[in-house]
PDB file of C-alpha atoms in Angstrom:
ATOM      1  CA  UNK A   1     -10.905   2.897  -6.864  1.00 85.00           C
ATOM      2  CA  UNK A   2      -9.042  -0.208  -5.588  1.00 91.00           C
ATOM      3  CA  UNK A   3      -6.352  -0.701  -7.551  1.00 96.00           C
ATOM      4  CA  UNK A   4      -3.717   1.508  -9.555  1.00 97.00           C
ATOM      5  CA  UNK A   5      -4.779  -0.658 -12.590  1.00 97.00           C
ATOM      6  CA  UNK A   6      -8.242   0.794 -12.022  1.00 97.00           C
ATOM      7  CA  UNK A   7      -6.518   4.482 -11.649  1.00 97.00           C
ATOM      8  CA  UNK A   8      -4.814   4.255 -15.072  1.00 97.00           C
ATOM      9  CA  UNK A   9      -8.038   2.591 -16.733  1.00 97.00           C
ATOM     10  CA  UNK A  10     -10.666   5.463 -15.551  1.00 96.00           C
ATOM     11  CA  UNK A  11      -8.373   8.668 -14.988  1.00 96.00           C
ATOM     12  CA  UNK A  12      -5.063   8.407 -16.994  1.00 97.00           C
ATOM     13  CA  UNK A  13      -6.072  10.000 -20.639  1.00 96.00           C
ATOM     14  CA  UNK A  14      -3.550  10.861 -23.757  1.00 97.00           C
ATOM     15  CA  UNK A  15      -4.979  13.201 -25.473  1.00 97.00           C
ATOM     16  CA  UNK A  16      -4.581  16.431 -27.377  1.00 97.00           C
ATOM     17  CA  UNK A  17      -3.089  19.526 -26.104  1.00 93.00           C
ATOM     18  CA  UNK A  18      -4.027  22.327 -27.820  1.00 92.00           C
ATOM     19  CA  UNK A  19      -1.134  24.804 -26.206  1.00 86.00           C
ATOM     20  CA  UNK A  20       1.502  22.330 -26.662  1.00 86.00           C
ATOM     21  CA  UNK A  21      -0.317  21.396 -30.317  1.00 92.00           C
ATOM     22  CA  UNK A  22       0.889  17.516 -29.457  1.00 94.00           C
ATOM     23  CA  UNK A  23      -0.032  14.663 -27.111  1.00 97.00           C
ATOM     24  CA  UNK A  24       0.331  14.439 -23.611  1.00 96.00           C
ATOM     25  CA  UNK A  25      -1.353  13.495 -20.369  1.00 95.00           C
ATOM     26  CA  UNK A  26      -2.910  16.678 -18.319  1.00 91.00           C
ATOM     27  CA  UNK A  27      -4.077  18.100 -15.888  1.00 91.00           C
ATOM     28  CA  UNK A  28      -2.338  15.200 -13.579  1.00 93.00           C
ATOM     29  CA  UNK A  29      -4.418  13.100 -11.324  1.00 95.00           C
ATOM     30  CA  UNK A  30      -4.089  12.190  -7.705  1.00 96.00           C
ATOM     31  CA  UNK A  31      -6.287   9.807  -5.630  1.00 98.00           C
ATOM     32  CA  UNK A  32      -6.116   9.046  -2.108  1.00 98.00           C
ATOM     33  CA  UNK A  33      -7.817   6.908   0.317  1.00 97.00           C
ATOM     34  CA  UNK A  34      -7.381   8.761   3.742  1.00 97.00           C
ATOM     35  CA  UNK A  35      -6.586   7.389   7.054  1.00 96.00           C
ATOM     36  CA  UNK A  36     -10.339   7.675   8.034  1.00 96.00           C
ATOM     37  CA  UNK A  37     -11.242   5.674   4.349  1.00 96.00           C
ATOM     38  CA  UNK A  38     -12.194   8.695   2.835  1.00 97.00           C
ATOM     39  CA  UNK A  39     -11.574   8.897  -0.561  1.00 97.00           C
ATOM     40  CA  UNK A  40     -10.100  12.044  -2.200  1.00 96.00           C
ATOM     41  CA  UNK A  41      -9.633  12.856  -5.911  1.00 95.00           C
ATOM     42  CA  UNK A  42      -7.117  15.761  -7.357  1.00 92.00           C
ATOM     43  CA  UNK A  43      -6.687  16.823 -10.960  1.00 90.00           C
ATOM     44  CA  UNK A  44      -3.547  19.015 -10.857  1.00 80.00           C
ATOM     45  CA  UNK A  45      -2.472  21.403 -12.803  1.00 81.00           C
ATOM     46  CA  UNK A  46       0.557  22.769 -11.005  1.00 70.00           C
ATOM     47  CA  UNK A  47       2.411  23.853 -14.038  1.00 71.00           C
ATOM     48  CA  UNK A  48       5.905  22.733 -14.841  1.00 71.00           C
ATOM     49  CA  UNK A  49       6.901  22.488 -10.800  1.00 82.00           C
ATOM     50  CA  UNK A  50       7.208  18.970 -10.612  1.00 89.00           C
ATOM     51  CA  UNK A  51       8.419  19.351  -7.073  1.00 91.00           C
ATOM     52  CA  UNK A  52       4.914  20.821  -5.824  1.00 91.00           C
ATOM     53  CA  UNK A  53       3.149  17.569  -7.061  1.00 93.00           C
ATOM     54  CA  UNK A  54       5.349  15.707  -5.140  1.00 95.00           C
ATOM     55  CA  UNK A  55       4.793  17.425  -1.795  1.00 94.00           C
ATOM     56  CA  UNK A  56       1.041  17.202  -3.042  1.00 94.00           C
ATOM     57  CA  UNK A  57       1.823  13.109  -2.298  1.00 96.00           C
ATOM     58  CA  UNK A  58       3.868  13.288   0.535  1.00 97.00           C
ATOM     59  CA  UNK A  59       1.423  15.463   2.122  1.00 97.00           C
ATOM     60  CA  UNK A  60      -1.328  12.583   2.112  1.00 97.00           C
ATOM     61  CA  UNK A  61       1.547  10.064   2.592  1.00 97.00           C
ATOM     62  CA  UNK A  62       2.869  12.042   6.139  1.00 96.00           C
ATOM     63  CA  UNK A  63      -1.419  12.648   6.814  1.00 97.00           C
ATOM     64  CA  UNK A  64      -1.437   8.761   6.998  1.00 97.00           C
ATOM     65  CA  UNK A  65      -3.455   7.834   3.894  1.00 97.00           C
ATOM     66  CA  UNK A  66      -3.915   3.985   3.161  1.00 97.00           C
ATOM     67  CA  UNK A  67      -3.259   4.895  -0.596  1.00 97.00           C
ATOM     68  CA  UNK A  68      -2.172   7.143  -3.361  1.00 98.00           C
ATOM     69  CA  UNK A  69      -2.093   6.970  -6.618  1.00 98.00           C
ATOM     70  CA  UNK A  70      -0.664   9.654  -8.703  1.00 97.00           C
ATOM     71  CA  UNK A  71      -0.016  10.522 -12.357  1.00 97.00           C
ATOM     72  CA  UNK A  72       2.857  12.946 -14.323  1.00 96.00           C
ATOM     73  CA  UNK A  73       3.546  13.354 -17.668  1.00 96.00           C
ATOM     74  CA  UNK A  74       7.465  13.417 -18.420  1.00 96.00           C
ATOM     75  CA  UNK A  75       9.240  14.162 -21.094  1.00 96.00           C
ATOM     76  CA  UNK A  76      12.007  11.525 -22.864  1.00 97.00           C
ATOM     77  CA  UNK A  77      15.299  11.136 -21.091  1.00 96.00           C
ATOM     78  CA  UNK A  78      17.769   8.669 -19.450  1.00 96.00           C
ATOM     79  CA  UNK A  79      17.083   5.212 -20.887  1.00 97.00           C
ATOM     80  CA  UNK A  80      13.244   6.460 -21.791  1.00 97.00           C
ATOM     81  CA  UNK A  81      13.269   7.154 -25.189  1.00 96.00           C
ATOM     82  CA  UNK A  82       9.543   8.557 -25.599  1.00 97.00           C
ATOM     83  CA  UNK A  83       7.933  10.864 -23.638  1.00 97.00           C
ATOM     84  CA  UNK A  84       5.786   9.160 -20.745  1.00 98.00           C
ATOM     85  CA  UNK A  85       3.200   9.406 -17.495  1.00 98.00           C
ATOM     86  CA  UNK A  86       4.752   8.058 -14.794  1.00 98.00           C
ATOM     87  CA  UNK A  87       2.209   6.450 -12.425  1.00 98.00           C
ATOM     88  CA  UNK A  88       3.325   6.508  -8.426  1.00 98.00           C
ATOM     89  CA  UNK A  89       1.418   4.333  -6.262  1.00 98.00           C
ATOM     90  CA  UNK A  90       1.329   3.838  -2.208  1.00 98.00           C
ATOM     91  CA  UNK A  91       0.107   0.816  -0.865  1.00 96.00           C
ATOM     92  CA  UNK A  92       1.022  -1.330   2.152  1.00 93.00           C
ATOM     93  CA  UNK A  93       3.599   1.462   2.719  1.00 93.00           C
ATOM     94  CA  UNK A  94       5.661   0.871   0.003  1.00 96.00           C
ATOM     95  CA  UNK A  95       6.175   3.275  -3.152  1.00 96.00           C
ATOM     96  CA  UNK A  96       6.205   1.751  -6.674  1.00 97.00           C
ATOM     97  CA  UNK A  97       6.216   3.422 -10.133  1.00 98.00           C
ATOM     98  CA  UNK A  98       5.923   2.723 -13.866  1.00 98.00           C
ATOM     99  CA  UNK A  99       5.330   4.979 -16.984  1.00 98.00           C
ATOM    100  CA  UNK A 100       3.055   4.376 -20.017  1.00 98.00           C
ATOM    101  CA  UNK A 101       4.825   5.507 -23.021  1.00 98.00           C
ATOM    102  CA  UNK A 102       3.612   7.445 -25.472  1.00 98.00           C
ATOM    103  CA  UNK A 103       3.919   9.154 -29.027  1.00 97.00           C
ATOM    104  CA  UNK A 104       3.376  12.738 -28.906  1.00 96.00           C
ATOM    105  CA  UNK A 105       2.356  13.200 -32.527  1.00 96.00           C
ATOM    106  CA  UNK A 106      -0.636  10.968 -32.057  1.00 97.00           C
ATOM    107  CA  UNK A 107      -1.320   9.907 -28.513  1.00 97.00           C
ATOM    108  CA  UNK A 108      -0.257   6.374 -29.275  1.00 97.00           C
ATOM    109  CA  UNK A 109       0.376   4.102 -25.979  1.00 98.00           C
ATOM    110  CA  UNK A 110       3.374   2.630 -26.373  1.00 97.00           C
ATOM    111  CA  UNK A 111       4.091  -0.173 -23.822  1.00 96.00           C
ATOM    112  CA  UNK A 112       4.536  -0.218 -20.002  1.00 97.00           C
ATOM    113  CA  UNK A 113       8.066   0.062 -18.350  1.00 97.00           C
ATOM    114  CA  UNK A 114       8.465  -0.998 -15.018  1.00 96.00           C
ATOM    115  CA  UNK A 115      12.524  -1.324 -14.942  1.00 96.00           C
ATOM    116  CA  UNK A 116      14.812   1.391 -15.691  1.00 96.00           C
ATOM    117  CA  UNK A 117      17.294   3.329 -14.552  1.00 97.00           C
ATOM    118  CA  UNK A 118      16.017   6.942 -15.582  1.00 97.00           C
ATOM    119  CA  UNK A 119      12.521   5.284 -13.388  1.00 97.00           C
ATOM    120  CA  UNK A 120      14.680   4.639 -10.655  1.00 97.00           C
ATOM    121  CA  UNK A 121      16.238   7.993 -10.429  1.00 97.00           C
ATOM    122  CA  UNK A 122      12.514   9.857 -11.030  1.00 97.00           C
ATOM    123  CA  UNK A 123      11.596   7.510  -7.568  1.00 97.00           C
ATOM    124  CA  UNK A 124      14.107   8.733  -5.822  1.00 96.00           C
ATOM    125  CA  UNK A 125      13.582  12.314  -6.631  1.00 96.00           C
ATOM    126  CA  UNK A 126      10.065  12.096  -5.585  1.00 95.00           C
ATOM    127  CA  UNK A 127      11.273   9.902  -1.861  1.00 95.00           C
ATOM    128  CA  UNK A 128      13.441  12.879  -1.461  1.00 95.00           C
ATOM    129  CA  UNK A 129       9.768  15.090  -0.782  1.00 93.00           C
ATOM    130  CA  UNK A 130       8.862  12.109   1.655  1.00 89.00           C
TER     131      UNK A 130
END
């Protein structure tokens, strides 16, 4: 996997979730490329403890991988008006994120949002774990 394009094409699936009976995106995925080029792929399914993904990333992030990617499902809020996977990425060490919207009555992709203020505050709960 060499980009987070590629990451979103091959391992970021809406689909039906039969105990939420609606749409979402899960078991979350993580992919690293270690410091010794080692690749490394995680489907996670943590439950609701968002916090325990994120020390999932920071624990390849402090082990000195070359890249993560990393995928959560969220629900609406803040300036995000349908629910959403947010997609982390580390590369070049620097952190970026976006979220795929979604419809949870029918899996429908939405658009992309790469701006936003309810983004930037997810970001920097997830830095706080770094």
């Amino acid at each position: 996997m060499k980009t987070v394009e590629e990451f979103v094409k091959t391992m970021v699936k809406v689909d039906f979730i039969e105990d939420s009976e609606c749409y979402g995106h899960y078991p979350f995925q993580l992919f690293a490329e270690t410091k010794d080029s080692k690749f490394e792929i995680n489907a996670l399914a943590l439950g609701g403890d968002v916090a325990s993904y994120y020390r999932r990333f920071a624990e390849y992030k402090n082990n000195g991988a070359k890249r993560i990617y990393l995928s959560l499902d969220f629900p609406k809020g803040g300036d995000i008006t349908e629910d959403y996977v947010a997609v982390f990425s580390f590369e070049n060490d620097k952190i970026e994120l976006f979220a795929i919207l979604y419809k949870v009555e029918d899996g429908k992709i939405l658009e992309t949002i790469k701006n936003s203020t309810h983004l930037d505050k997810v970001k920097s709960d997830m830095e706080s774990y770094l």
